[in-house]
Amino acid sequence: MCIITDMNVLILTPDGVGSTILQRITTLALYLNKEDVVNCHELTNGLIEKHQKIYKDFSQQYSQKLEDIETLLKKSKSSLVSRLAKYHIDNRRDPVSSQTQFYKFLQQYNDTVLVCKRKNLFEYAMSWSIREKSNVLNVYNKQHRESVKKVSSVEPSFFLQKCKEYVRYMEWIDDNFKNYKVVYYEDFALDPDHIIKNIFNIENVFKNAFGEKLVEIFKKEYLISNRKIDLTDKLNFKSLLKYKDTMTKLEKKSILPSGIAAPIKNTTLQDKKNMVNNYNECKEIFLNFSRRHNWIDTSIVDYDFWNGINIR
C-alpha cells in the first residue's frame, strides 16, 4: 500500500467525458488506500467548509465568487478531489481577470490535474444528444435506463453544437492550464485499475477490496442494468455488491456528494446506432465538421470501444 498525504486532485471537463466516474473512482481509490479524502464535485456551483473539510453545497449555486471559493479551499486540511467544468465557468460569467487568477491558484493548489478527453468525438456528441432528449445526465438506476432507451432520434443542431463546444473546451485547456495528465474516457472505462495505478501509484486496490478488478465490476454492472446477464448465481456478483455497498458508505460519510455516487455505463456506440434513427445523418455532420479541425481523429468514428468492434 502506498500512503499518500493530502493529495488534492482537480479534474477538468466539458462534461459528458467521464468526469463523474473518474472523480468517484479516484476518491474511492484514495479512500481504500487509507487517505483522508473528500470529493466535493464541482467547485463553482456551491461549496461549504466544515471542520476544515470542503463539501458540496448545491444550495449556494453560483453565489460564491471565485475569490471566495479560493478562500474556502485554503481551509481544507484533508485530501480533496474536485472538478472544474467549462460550462459552469461559461455560465457564471466571472471577470476574465478573476478566472485567470483562479486557474493559476488551482494549478498551485492541486498536486494532480487531470484533463478529461474523448478519443471518439462523434460518440461524445451523440451521448450528449441522447442526454438532451432523455433528460438523463448519468444512469444511476432502472428508471434512468428506461428513459434513455426511449430516445429514437436526436436534434442535429444540438449534436453540432456539442462538437463545437468540445473544440472550445480544448482551446480553453490550451489557453489556461499546463502540467496536467490526460485521461481518455475510453481508456478509463476499459481499465480503471491501470489508470489509477499510473496516476497515483496505487496498485491492486480495487481487487484487494472487492475480490475482482474494477473493469470486471463495471462490465457486470452494465449488463445487469440492461438485463443481459444471468442473475441466478449470486456468487458471481459478490464483488459488484461490495463495490456498490462501499460507494453507498462513502455517500453516508459525505466523502462523496449525496445522491450522485458512481454512474453506470450509459450506452455503447452499438446501442446508440440501434436507438437513434438519424444516427447516419449525425455521422455525416460530424465528418463534415471535423474537416475544419485536422486534430480530430475520424478513423475511429465507427469503433465501439466497449465491445471492441467496428460497427456498420
PDB file of C-alpha atoms in Angstrom:
ATOM      1  CA  MET A   1       0.000   0.000   0.000  1.00  0.00           C
ATOM      2  CA  CYS A   2       1.227   3.475  -0.912  1.00  0.00           C
ATOM      3  CA  ILE A   3       0.151   6.010   1.734  1.00  0.00           C
ATOM      4  CA  ILE A   4      -0.484   9.445   0.232  1.00  0.00           C
ATOM      5  CA  THR A   5      -0.696  12.593   2.349  1.00  0.00           C
ATOM      6  CA  ASP A   6      -3.004  15.482   1.407  1.00  0.00           C
ATOM      7  CA  MET A   7      -3.380  14.658  -2.278  1.00  0.00           C
ATOM      8  CA  ASN A   8      -5.503  17.341  -3.969  1.00  0.00           C
ATOM      9  CA  VAL A   9      -6.809  16.272  -7.365  1.00  0.00           C
ATOM     10  CA  LEU A  10      -8.538  18.541  -9.892  1.00  0.00           C
ATOM     11  CA  ILE A  11     -10.479  17.130 -12.833  1.00  0.00           C
ATOM     12  CA  LEU A  12     -11.147  19.373 -15.846  1.00  0.00           C
ATOM     13  CA  THR A  13     -14.068  18.579 -18.125  1.00  0.00           C
ATOM     14  CA  PRO A  14     -16.548  19.877 -20.717  1.00  0.00           C
ATOM     15  CA  ASP A  15     -18.945  17.336 -19.091  1.00  0.00           C
ATOM     16  CA  GLY A  16     -20.012  14.145 -20.775  1.00  0.00           C
ATOM     17  CA  VAL A  17     -16.481  12.731 -20.969  1.00  0.00           C
ATOM     18  CA  GLY A  18     -16.465  10.512 -17.897  1.00  0.00           C
ATOM     19  CA  SER A  19     -15.514  13.134 -15.315  1.00  0.00           C
ATOM     20  CA  THR A  20     -18.119  11.931 -12.812  1.00  0.00           C
ATOM     21  CA  ILE A  21     -16.951   8.332 -12.744  1.00  0.00           C
ATOM     22  CA  LEU A  22     -13.301   9.466 -12.755  1.00  0.00           C
ATOM     23  CA  GLN A  23     -13.935  11.667  -9.687  1.00  0.00           C
ATOM     24  CA  ARG A  24     -15.753   8.928  -7.837  1.00  0.00           C
ATOM     25  CA  ILE A  25     -13.220   6.196  -8.564  1.00  0.00           C
ATOM     26  CA  THR A  26     -10.287   8.481  -7.752  1.00  0.00           C
ATOM     27  CA  THR A  27     -11.951   9.231  -4.407  1.00  0.00           C
ATOM     28  CA  LEU A  28     -12.636   5.540  -3.854  1.00  0.00           C
ATOM     29  CA  ALA A  29      -9.004   4.614  -4.606  1.00  0.00           C
ATOM     30  CA  LEU A  30      -7.648   7.216  -2.173  1.00  0.00           C
ATOM     31  CA  TYR A  31     -10.139   6.124   0.488  1.00  0.00           C
ATOM     32  CA  LEU A  32      -9.245   2.450   0.102  1.00  0.00           C
ATOM     33  CA  ASN A  33      -5.604   3.491   0.322  1.00  0.00           C
ATOM     34  CA  LYS A  34      -6.361   4.903   3.807  1.00  0.00           C
ATOM     35  CA  GLU A  35      -6.290   8.543   2.710  1.00  0.00           C
ATOM     36  CA  ASP A  36      -8.483  11.134   4.470  1.00  0.00           C
ATOM     37  CA  VAL A  37     -10.337  12.338   1.371  1.00  0.00           C
ATOM     38  CA  VAL A  38     -13.489  14.198   0.325  1.00  0.00           C
ATOM     39  CA  ASN A  39     -14.991  14.601  -3.149  1.00  0.00           C
ATOM     40  CA  CYS A  40     -16.732  17.989  -3.384  1.00  0.00           C
ATOM     41  CA  HIS A  41     -17.659  17.527  -7.072  1.00  0.00           C
ATOM     42  CA  GLU A  42     -17.925  20.844  -8.986  1.00  0.00           C
ATOM     43  CA  LEU A  43     -16.026  23.780  -7.485  1.00  0.00           C
ATOM     44  CA  THR A  44     -18.043  26.655  -8.900  1.00  0.00           C
ATOM     45  CA  ASN A  45     -21.681  25.895  -8.022  1.00  0.00           C
ATOM     46  CA  GLY A  46     -21.599  25.686  -4.258  1.00  0.00           C
ATOM     47  CA  LEU A  47     -19.147  24.621  -1.544  1.00  0.00           C
ATOM     48  CA  ILE A  48     -19.191  24.623   2.245  1.00  0.00           C
ATOM     49  CA  GLU A  49     -16.408  24.189   4.798  1.00  0.00           C
ATOM     50  CA  LYS A  50     -16.996  22.052   7.887  1.00  0.00           C
ATOM     51  CA  HIS A  51     -14.303  21.071  10.353  1.00  0.00           C
ATOM     52  CA  GLN A  52     -11.562  22.014   7.867  1.00  0.00           C
ATOM     53  CA  LYS A  53     -13.034  19.854   5.109  1.00  0.00           C
ATOM     54  CA  ILE A  54     -14.752  21.017   1.902  1.00  0.00           C
ATOM     55  CA  TYR A  55     -18.136  19.591   0.904  1.00  0.00           C
ATOM     56  CA  LYS A  56     -20.694  20.075  -1.843  1.00  0.00           C
ATOM     57  CA  ASP A  57     -23.453  22.579  -1.105  1.00  0.00           C
ATOM     58  CA  PHE A  58     -25.766  22.859  -4.109  1.00  0.00           C
ATOM     59  CA  SER A  59     -27.903  25.472  -2.350  1.00  0.00           C
ATOM     60  CA  GLN A  60     -25.180  28.069  -2.945  1.00  0.00           C
ATOM     61  CA  GLN A  61     -25.431  27.690  -6.735  1.00  0.00           C
ATOM     62  CA  TYR A  62     -23.328  30.484  -8.336  1.00  0.00           C
ATOM     63  CA  SER A  63     -23.476  32.869  -5.386  1.00  0.00           C
ATOM     64  CA  GLN A  64     -19.841  32.387  -4.348  1.00  0.00           C
ATOM     65  CA  LYS A  65     -17.211  34.464  -6.125  1.00  0.00           C
ATOM     66  CA  LEU A  66     -14.125  32.688  -7.438  1.00  0.00           C
ATOM     67  CA  GLU A  67     -12.126  34.513  -4.774  1.00  0.00           C
ATOM     68  CA  ASP A  68     -14.496  33.127  -2.104  1.00  0.00           C
ATOM     69  CA  ILE A  69     -14.025  29.607  -3.449  1.00  0.00           C
ATOM     70  CA  GLU A  70     -10.253  30.049  -3.304  1.00  0.00           C
ATOM     71  CA  THR A  71     -10.512  31.140   0.342  1.00  0.00           C
ATOM     72  CA  LEU A  72     -12.636  28.086   1.182  1.00  0.00           C
ATOM     73  CA  LEU A  73     -10.216  25.673  -0.481  1.00  0.00           C
ATOM     74  CA  LYS A  74      -7.327  27.081   1.544  1.00  0.00           C
ATOM     75  CA  LYS A  75      -9.135  25.944   4.713  1.00  0.00           C
ATOM     76  CA  SER A  76      -9.108  22.287   3.689  1.00  0.00           C
ATOM     77  CA  LYS A  77      -6.932  20.006   5.802  1.00  0.00           C
ATOM     78  CA  SER A  78      -7.802  16.755   4.009  1.00  0.00           C
ATOM     79  CA  SER A  79      -7.235  15.488   0.509  1.00  0.00           C
ATOM     80  CA  LEU A  80      -9.763  16.949  -1.921  1.00  0.00           C
ATOM     81  CA  VAL A  81     -10.987  15.570  -5.238  1.00  0.00           C
ATOM     82  CA  SER A  82     -12.798  18.257  -7.225  1.00  0.00           C
ATOM     83  CA  ARG A  83     -14.000  19.107 -10.699  1.00  0.00           C
ATOM     84  CA  LEU A  84     -13.984  22.243 -12.827  1.00  0.00           C
ATOM     85  CA  ALA A  85     -16.362  22.128 -15.778  1.00  0.00           C
ATOM     86  CA  LYS A  86     -16.018  24.680 -18.556  1.00  0.00           C
ATOM     87  CA  TYR A  87     -19.771  25.068 -18.947  1.00  0.00           C
ATOM     88  CA  HIS A  88     -20.085  26.225 -15.345  1.00  0.00           C
ATOM     89  CA  ILE A  89     -17.352  28.798 -15.916  1.00  0.00           C
ATOM     90  CA  ASP A  90     -19.206  29.955 -19.049  1.00  0.00           C
ATOM     91  CA  ASN A  91     -22.498  30.194 -17.158  1.00  0.00           C
ATOM     92  CA  ARG A  92     -21.003  32.165 -14.265  1.00  0.00           C
ATOM     93  CA  ARG A  93     -19.567  34.973 -16.428  1.00  0.00           C
ATOM     94  CA  ASP A  94     -16.862  35.936 -13.934  1.00  0.00           C
ATOM     95  CA  PRO A  95     -14.424  38.678 -14.986  1.00  0.00           C
ATOM     96  CA  VAL A  96     -11.567  37.332 -17.098  1.00  0.00           C
ATOM     97  CA  SER A  97      -9.052  38.587 -14.529  1.00  0.00           C
ATOM     98  CA  SER A  98     -10.780  36.570 -11.790  1.00  0.00           C
ATOM     99  CA  GLN A  99     -10.836  33.474 -13.981  1.00  0.00           C
ATOM    100  CA  THR A 100      -7.140  33.803 -14.781  1.00  0.00           C
ATOM    101  CA  GLN A 101      -6.243  34.146 -11.103  1.00  0.00           C
ATOM    102  CA  PHE A 102      -8.484  31.192 -10.216  1.00  0.00           C
ATOM    103  CA  TYR A 103      -6.857  28.915 -12.784  1.00  0.00           C
ATOM    104  CA  LYS A 104      -3.415  29.916 -11.529  1.00  0.00           C
ATOM    105  CA  PHE A 105      -4.423  29.177  -7.938  1.00  0.00           C
ATOM    106  CA  LEU A 106      -5.890  25.784  -8.845  1.00  0.00           C
ATOM    107  CA  GLN A 107      -2.689  24.690 -10.551  1.00  0.00           C
ATOM    108  CA  GLN A 108      -0.694  25.633  -7.459  1.00  0.00           C
ATOM    109  CA  TYR A 109      -3.227  24.144  -5.034  1.00  0.00           C
ATOM    110  CA  ASN A 110      -3.662  20.763  -6.689  1.00  0.00           C
ATOM    111  CA  ASP A 111      -0.990  18.076  -6.722  1.00  0.00           C
ATOM    112  CA  THR A 112      -2.540  16.416  -9.767  1.00  0.00           C
ATOM    113  CA  VAL A 113      -4.586  17.971 -12.571  1.00  0.00           C
ATOM    114  CA  LEU A 114      -6.444  15.549 -14.831  1.00  0.00           C
ATOM    115  CA  VAL A 115      -7.895  16.645 -18.175  1.00  0.00           C
ATOM    116  CA  CYS A 116     -10.816  14.513 -19.366  1.00  0.00           C
ATOM    117  CA  LYS A 117     -10.981  13.842 -23.097  1.00  0.00           C
ATOM    118  CA  ARG A 118     -12.720  11.549 -25.556  1.00  0.00           C
ATOM    119  CA  LYS A 119     -10.965   9.726 -28.361  1.00  0.00           C
ATOM    120  CA  ASN A 120     -14.149   9.414 -30.387  1.00  0.00           C
ATOM    121  CA  LEU A 121     -15.625  12.916 -30.530  1.00  0.00           C
ATOM    122  CA  PHE A 122     -18.527  11.619 -32.621  1.00  0.00           C
ATOM    123  CA  GLU A 123     -19.663   9.337 -29.797  1.00  0.00           C
ATOM    124  CA  TYR A 124     -19.227  12.169 -27.301  1.00  0.00           C
ATOM    125  CA  ALA A 125     -21.612  14.406 -29.261  1.00  0.00           C
ATOM    126  CA  MET A 126     -24.046  11.517 -29.734  1.00  0.00           C
ATOM    127  CA  SER A 127     -24.010  10.817 -25.998  1.00  0.00           C
ATOM    128  CA  TRP A 128     -24.827  14.430 -25.255  1.00  0.00           C
ATOM    129  CA  SER A 129     -27.599  14.473 -27.854  1.00  0.00           C
ATOM    130  CA  ILE A 130     -29.215  11.431 -26.238  1.00  0.00           C
ATOM    131  CA  ARG A 131     -28.823  13.113 -22.849  1.00  0.00           C
ATOM    132  CA  GLU A 132     -30.644  16.163 -24.156  1.00  0.00           C
ATOM    133  CA  LYS A 133     -33.600  14.078 -25.370  1.00  0.00           C
ATOM    134  CA  SER A 134     -33.821  11.762 -22.345  1.00  0.00           C
ATOM    135  CA  ASN A 135     -33.122  14.407 -19.673  1.00  0.00           C
ATOM    136  CA  VAL A 136     -30.816  11.819 -18.061  1.00  0.00           C
ATOM    137  CA  LEU A 137     -27.294  13.137 -17.478  1.00  0.00           C
ATOM    138  CA  ASN A 138     -25.990   9.911 -15.927  1.00  0.00           C
ATOM    139  CA  VAL A 139     -27.555   6.489 -15.441  1.00  0.00           C
ATOM    140  CA  TYR A 140     -27.869   5.525 -11.770  1.00  0.00           C
ATOM    141  CA  ASN A 141     -30.971   3.318 -11.718  1.00  0.00           C
ATOM    142  CA  LYS A 142     -33.568   1.369 -13.711  1.00  0.00           C
ATOM    143  CA  GLN A 143     -35.729   4.428 -14.362  1.00  0.00           C
ATOM    144  CA  HIS A 144     -32.804   6.313 -15.904  1.00  0.00           C
ATOM    145  CA  ARG A 145     -32.028   3.330 -18.126  1.00  0.00           C
ATOM    146  CA  GLU A 146     -35.631   3.133 -19.335  1.00  0.00           C
ATOM    147  CA  SER A 147     -35.739   6.860 -20.112  1.00  0.00           C
ATOM    148  CA  VAL A 148     -32.568   6.595 -22.203  1.00  0.00           C
ATOM    149  CA  LYS A 149     -33.935   3.635 -24.169  1.00  0.00           C
ATOM    150  CA  LYS A 150     -36.982   5.664 -25.223  1.00  0.00           C
ATOM    151  CA  VAL A 151     -34.845   8.032 -27.322  1.00  0.00           C
ATOM    152  CA  SER A 152     -35.396   7.297 -31.021  1.00  0.00           C
ATOM    153  CA  SER A 153     -33.872  10.399 -32.627  1.00  0.00           C
ATOM    154  CA  VAL A 154     -31.672  13.348 -31.709  1.00  0.00           C
ATOM    155  CA  GLU A 155     -31.547  17.002 -32.728  1.00  0.00           C
ATOM    156  CA  PRO A 156     -28.853  17.550 -35.427  1.00  0.00           C
ATOM    157  CA  SER A 157     -28.326  21.194 -34.479  1.00  0.00           C
ATOM    158  CA  PHE A 158     -27.710  20.228 -30.847  1.00  0.00           C
ATOM    159  CA  PHE A 159     -25.328  17.496 -31.987  1.00  0.00           C
ATOM    160  CA  LEU A 160     -23.302  20.022 -33.988  1.00  0.00           C
ATOM    161  CA  GLN A 161     -23.340  22.456 -31.050  1.00  0.00           C
ATOM    162  CA  LYS A 162     -21.719  19.820 -28.810  1.00  0.00           C
ATOM    163  CA  CYS A 163     -18.972  19.232 -31.405  1.00  0.00           C
ATOM    164  CA  LYS A 164     -18.225  22.968 -31.388  1.00  0.00           C
ATOM    165  CA  GLU A 165     -18.274  23.121 -27.582  1.00  0.00           C
ATOM    166  CA  TYR A 166     -15.711  20.340 -27.351  1.00  0.00           C
ATOM    167  CA  VAL A 167     -13.372  22.271 -29.649  1.00  0.00           C
ATOM    168  CA  ARG A 168     -13.761  25.338 -27.422  1.00  0.00           C
ATOM    169  CA  TYR A 169     -13.024  23.171 -24.391  1.00  0.00           C
ATOM    170  CA  MET A 170      -9.752  22.048 -25.981  1.00  0.00           C
ATOM    171  CA  GLU A 171      -8.858  25.693 -26.624  1.00  0.00           C
ATOM    172  CA  TRP A 172      -9.738  26.572 -23.011  1.00  0.00           C
ATOM    173  CA  ILE A 173      -7.381  23.878 -21.742  1.00  0.00           C
ATOM    174  CA  ASP A 174      -4.551  25.007 -24.024  1.00  0.00           C
ATOM    175  CA  ASP A 175      -5.008  28.650 -23.048  1.00  0.00           C
ATOM    176  CA  ASN A 176      -5.242  28.248 -19.285  1.00  0.00           C
ATOM    177  CA  PHE A 177      -3.642  25.041 -17.999  1.00  0.00           C
ATOM    178  CA  LYS A 178      -0.337  23.216 -18.107  1.00  0.00           C
ATOM    179  CA  ASN A 179       1.424  20.331 -16.342  1.00  0.00           C
ATOM    180  CA  TYR A 180      -1.673  18.143 -16.492  1.00  0.00           C
ATOM    181  CA  LYS A 181      -2.317  14.494 -17.295  1.00  0.00           C
ATOM    182  CA  VAL A 182      -4.846  13.477 -19.937  1.00  0.00           C
ATOM    183  CA  VAL A 183      -7.363  10.738 -19.134  1.00  0.00           C
ATOM    184  CA  TYR A 184      -9.337   9.432 -22.090  1.00  0.00           C
ATOM    185  CA  TYR A 185     -12.746   8.129 -21.093  1.00  0.00           C
ATOM    186  CA  GLU A 186     -12.365   5.121 -23.378  1.00  0.00           C
ATOM    187  CA  ASP A 187      -9.146   4.080 -21.631  1.00  0.00           C
ATOM    188  CA  PHE A 188     -10.503   4.649 -18.138  1.00  0.00           C
ATOM    189  CA  ALA A 189     -13.747   2.730 -18.728  1.00  0.00           C
ATOM    190  CA  LEU A 190     -11.835  -0.284 -20.047  1.00  0.00           C
ATOM    191  CA  ASP A 191      -9.074  -0.374 -17.446  1.00  0.00           C
ATOM    192  CA  PRO A 192      -9.624   1.937 -14.467  1.00  0.00           C
ATOM    193  CA  ASP A 193      -7.242  -0.177 -12.360  1.00  0.00           C
ATOM    194  CA  HIS A 194      -4.348   0.573 -14.721  1.00  0.00           C
ATOM    195  CA  ILE A 195      -5.144   4.301 -14.959  1.00  0.00           C
ATOM    196  CA  ILE A 196      -5.299   4.671 -11.159  1.00  0.00           C
ATOM    197  CA  LYS A 197      -2.006   2.809 -10.790  1.00  0.00           C
ATOM    198  CA  ASN A 198      -0.297   5.011 -13.390  1.00  0.00           C
ATOM    199  CA  ILE A 199      -1.519   8.292 -11.911  1.00  0.00           C
ATOM    200  CA  PHE A 200      -1.351   7.612  -8.174  1.00  0.00           C
ATOM    201  CA  ASN A 201       0.958   4.604  -7.908  1.00  0.00           C
ATOM    202  CA  ILE A 202      -1.802   2.694  -6.119  1.00  0.00           C
ATOM    203  CA  GLU A 203      -1.829  -0.927  -7.255  1.00  0.00           C
ATOM    204  CA  ASN A 204      -4.496  -3.662  -6.927  1.00  0.00           C
ATOM    205  CA  VAL A 205      -6.510  -1.527  -4.513  1.00  0.00           C
ATOM    206  CA  PHE A 206      -9.879  -2.495  -6.036  1.00  0.00           C
ATOM    207  CA  LYS A 207      -9.102  -6.206  -6.391  1.00  0.00           C
ATOM    208  CA  ASN A 208      -7.876  -6.299  -2.799  1.00  0.00           C
ATOM    209  CA  ALA A 209     -11.057  -4.602  -1.569  1.00  0.00           C
ATOM    210  CA  PHE A 210     -13.664  -6.305  -3.754  1.00  0.00           C
ATOM    211  CA  GLY A 211     -12.010  -9.515  -4.964  1.00  0.00           C
ATOM    212  CA  GLU A 212     -12.098  -8.512  -8.626  1.00  0.00           C
ATOM    213  CA  LYS A 213     -10.652  -5.846 -10.913  1.00  0.00           C
ATOM    214  CA  LEU A 214     -12.859  -2.796 -11.248  1.00  0.00           C
ATOM    215  CA  VAL A 215     -13.242  -3.185 -15.008  1.00  0.00           C
ATOM    216  CA  GLU A 216     -14.943  -6.558 -14.477  1.00  0.00           C
ATOM    217  CA  ILE A 217     -17.272  -4.950 -11.947  1.00  0.00           C
ATOM    218  CA  PHE A 218     -18.124  -2.181 -14.435  1.00  0.00           C
ATOM    219  CA  LYS A 219     -18.988  -4.759 -17.116  1.00  0.00           C
ATOM    220  CA  LYS A 220     -21.268  -6.739 -14.824  1.00  0.00           C
ATOM    221  CA  GLU A 221     -22.972  -3.554 -13.659  1.00  0.00           C
ATOM    222  CA  TYR A 222     -23.698  -2.532 -17.256  1.00  0.00           C
ATOM    223  CA  LEU A 223     -25.013  -5.980 -18.228  1.00  0.00           C
ATOM    224  CA  ILE A 224     -27.259  -6.197 -15.166  1.00  0.00           C
ATOM    225  CA  SER A 225     -28.716  -2.744 -15.785  1.00  0.00           C
ATOM    226  CA  ASN A 226     -29.569  -3.861 -19.327  1.00  0.00           C
ATOM    227  CA  ARG A 227     -30.822  -7.286 -18.195  1.00  0.00           C
ATOM    228  CA  LYS A 228     -28.233  -9.027 -20.363  1.00  0.00           C
ATOM    229  CA  ILE A 229     -26.809 -11.421 -17.767  1.00  0.00           C
ATOM    230  CA  ASP A 230     -27.961 -14.444 -15.761  1.00  0.00           C
ATOM    231  CA  LEU A 231     -28.611 -13.375 -12.170  1.00  0.00           C
ATOM    232  CA  THR A 232     -29.152 -16.857 -10.687  1.00  0.00           C
ATOM    233  CA  ASP A 233     -25.568 -17.356  -9.447  1.00  0.00           C
ATOM    234  CA  LYS A 234     -25.258 -14.689  -6.762  1.00  0.00           C
ATOM    235  CA  LEU A 235     -21.607 -15.523  -6.094  1.00  0.00           C
ATOM    236  CA  ASN A 236     -20.771 -14.000  -9.495  1.00  0.00           C
ATOM    237  CA  PHE A 237     -21.925 -10.612  -8.188  1.00  0.00           C
ATOM    238  CA  LYS A 238     -20.278 -10.610  -4.772  1.00  0.00           C
ATOM    239  CA  SER A 239     -17.626  -8.135  -5.930  1.00  0.00           C
ATOM    240  CA  LEU A 240     -20.236  -5.835  -7.510  1.00  0.00           C
ATOM    241  CA  LEU A 241     -22.288  -5.814  -4.311  1.00  0.00           C
ATOM    242  CA  LYS A 242     -19.182  -4.959  -2.251  1.00  0.00           C
ATOM    243  CA  TYR A 243     -18.401  -2.112  -4.648  1.00  0.00           C
ATOM    244  CA  LYS A 244     -21.949  -0.711  -4.509  1.00  0.00           C
ATOM    245  CA  ASP A 245     -22.091  -1.039  -0.720  1.00  0.00           C
ATOM    246  CA  THR A 246     -18.786   0.803  -0.378  1.00  0.00           C
ATOM    247  CA  MET A 247     -19.944   3.670  -2.606  1.00  0.00           C
ATOM    248  CA  THR A 248     -23.139   3.962  -0.538  1.00  0.00           C
ATOM    249  CA  LYS A 249     -20.989   4.017   2.603  1.00  0.00           C
ATOM    250  CA  LEU A 250     -18.910   6.877   1.171  1.00  0.00           C
ATOM    251  CA  GLU A 251     -22.091   8.850   0.463  1.00  0.00           C
ATOM    252  CA  LYS A 252     -23.323   8.342   4.030  1.00  0.00           C
ATOM    253  CA  LYS A 253     -19.978   9.593   5.332  1.00  0.00           C
ATOM    254  CA  SER A 254     -20.196  12.629   2.974  1.00  0.00           C
ATOM    255  CA  ILE A 255     -16.938  11.552   1.365  1.00  0.00           C
ATOM    256  CA  LEU A 256     -18.969  11.517  -1.854  1.00  0.00           C
ATOM    257  CA  PRO A 257     -21.768  14.019  -2.574  1.00  0.00           C
ATOM    258  CA  SER A 258     -25.155  12.646  -1.580  1.00  0.00           C
ATOM    259  CA  GLY A 259     -27.257  11.089  -4.331  1.00  0.00           C
ATOM    260  CA  ILE A 260     -24.603  11.121  -7.050  1.00  0.00           C
ATOM    261  CA  ALA A 261     -22.272   8.243  -6.326  1.00  0.00           C
ATOM    262  CA  ALA A 262     -20.861   6.282  -9.277  1.00  0.00           C
ATOM    263  CA  PRO A 263     -22.861   6.244 -12.536  1.00  0.00           C
ATOM    264  CA  ILE A 264     -23.358   3.109 -14.622  1.00  0.00           C
ATOM    265  CA  LYS A 265     -22.099   2.850 -18.198  1.00  0.00           C
ATOM    266  CA  ASN A 266     -24.806   4.594 -20.223  1.00  0.00           C
ATOM    267  CA  THR A 267     -24.813   3.472 -23.862  1.00  0.00           C
ATOM    268  CA  THR A 268     -22.292   1.849 -26.165  1.00  0.00           C
ATOM    269  CA  LEU A 269     -21.812   3.052 -29.736  1.00  0.00           C
ATOM    270  CA  GLN A 270     -23.777   0.000 -30.915  1.00  0.00           C
ATOM    271  CA  ASP A 271     -26.590   0.945 -28.532  1.00  0.00           C
ATOM    272  CA  LYS A 272     -26.616   4.444 -29.988  1.00  0.00           C
ATOM    273  CA  LYS A 273     -26.848   3.211 -33.562  1.00  0.00           C
ATOM    274  CA  ASN A 274     -29.637   0.791 -32.658  1.00  0.00           C
ATOM    275  CA  MET A 275     -31.612   3.527 -30.887  1.00  0.00           C
ATOM    276  CA  VAL A 276     -31.164   6.655 -32.984  1.00  0.00           C
ATOM    277  CA  ASN A 277     -32.954   6.778 -36.329  1.00  0.00           C
ATOM    278  CA  ASN A 278     -30.926   9.743 -37.632  1.00  0.00           C
ATOM    279  CA  TYR A 279     -27.592   8.300 -36.493  1.00  0.00           C
ATOM    280  CA  ASN A 280     -26.117   8.361 -40.025  1.00  0.00           C
ATOM    281  CA  GLU A 281     -27.214  11.966 -40.536  1.00  0.00           C
ATOM    282  CA  CYS A 282     -25.299  12.964 -37.401  1.00  0.00           C
ATOM    283  CA  LYS A 283     -22.302  10.961 -38.539  1.00  0.00           C
ATOM    284  CA  GLU A 284     -22.217  12.900 -41.809  1.00  0.00           C
ATOM    285  CA  ILE A 285     -22.491  16.197 -39.900  1.00  0.00           C
ATOM    286  CA  PHE A 286     -19.562  15.138 -37.748  1.00  0.00           C
ATOM    287  CA  LEU A 287     -17.362  14.157 -40.697  1.00  0.00           C
ATOM    288  CA  ASN A 288     -18.035  17.494 -42.393  1.00  0.00           C
ATOM    289  CA  PHE A 289     -17.314  19.370 -39.160  1.00  0.00           C
ATOM    290  CA  SER A 290     -14.079  17.507 -38.495  1.00  0.00           C
ATOM    291  CA  ARG A 291     -12.615  18.590 -41.837  1.00  0.00           C
ATOM    292  CA  ARG A 292     -12.114  22.040 -40.287  1.00  0.00           C
ATOM    293  CA  HIS A 293     -10.128  20.564 -37.382  1.00  0.00           C
ATOM    294  CA  ASN A 294      -7.362  18.251 -38.539  1.00  0.00           C
ATOM    295  CA  TRP A 295      -6.588  17.058 -34.972  1.00  0.00           C
ATOM    296  CA  ILE A 296      -9.937  15.242 -34.737  1.00  0.00           C
ATOM    297  CA  ASP A 297      -9.483  11.525 -35.343  1.00  0.00           C
ATOM    298  CA  THR A 298     -12.189  10.333 -37.744  1.00  0.00           C
ATOM    299  CA  SER A 299     -10.643   6.883 -38.249  1.00  0.00           C
ATOM    300  CA  ILE A 300     -12.387   5.601 -35.090  1.00  0.00           C
ATOM    301  CA  VAL A 301     -15.833   7.045 -35.765  1.00  0.00           C
ATOM    302  CA  ASP A 302     -17.267   3.510 -36.165  1.00  0.00           C
ATOM    303  CA  TYR A 303     -15.290   1.889 -33.352  1.00  0.00           C
ATOM    304  CA  ASP A 304     -17.314   0.673 -30.371  1.00  0.00           C
ATOM    305  CA  PHE A 305     -14.593   0.649 -27.705  1.00  0.00           C
ATOM    306  CA  TRP A 306     -16.791  -1.027 -25.075  1.00  0.00           C
ATOM    307  CA  ASN A 307     -17.455  -4.062 -27.262  1.00  0.00           C
ATOM    308  CA  GLY A 308     -14.139  -3.866 -29.144  1.00  0.00           C
ATOM    309  CA  ILE A 309     -15.727  -3.917 -32.601  1.00  0.00           C
ATOM    310  CA  ASN A 310     -16.242  -1.691 -35.635  1.00  0.00           C
ATOM    311  CA  ILE A 311     -19.935  -1.214 -36.359  1.00  0.00           C
ATOM    312  CA  ARG A 312     -21.519  -0.618 -39.734  1.00  0.00           C
TER     313      ARG A 312
END
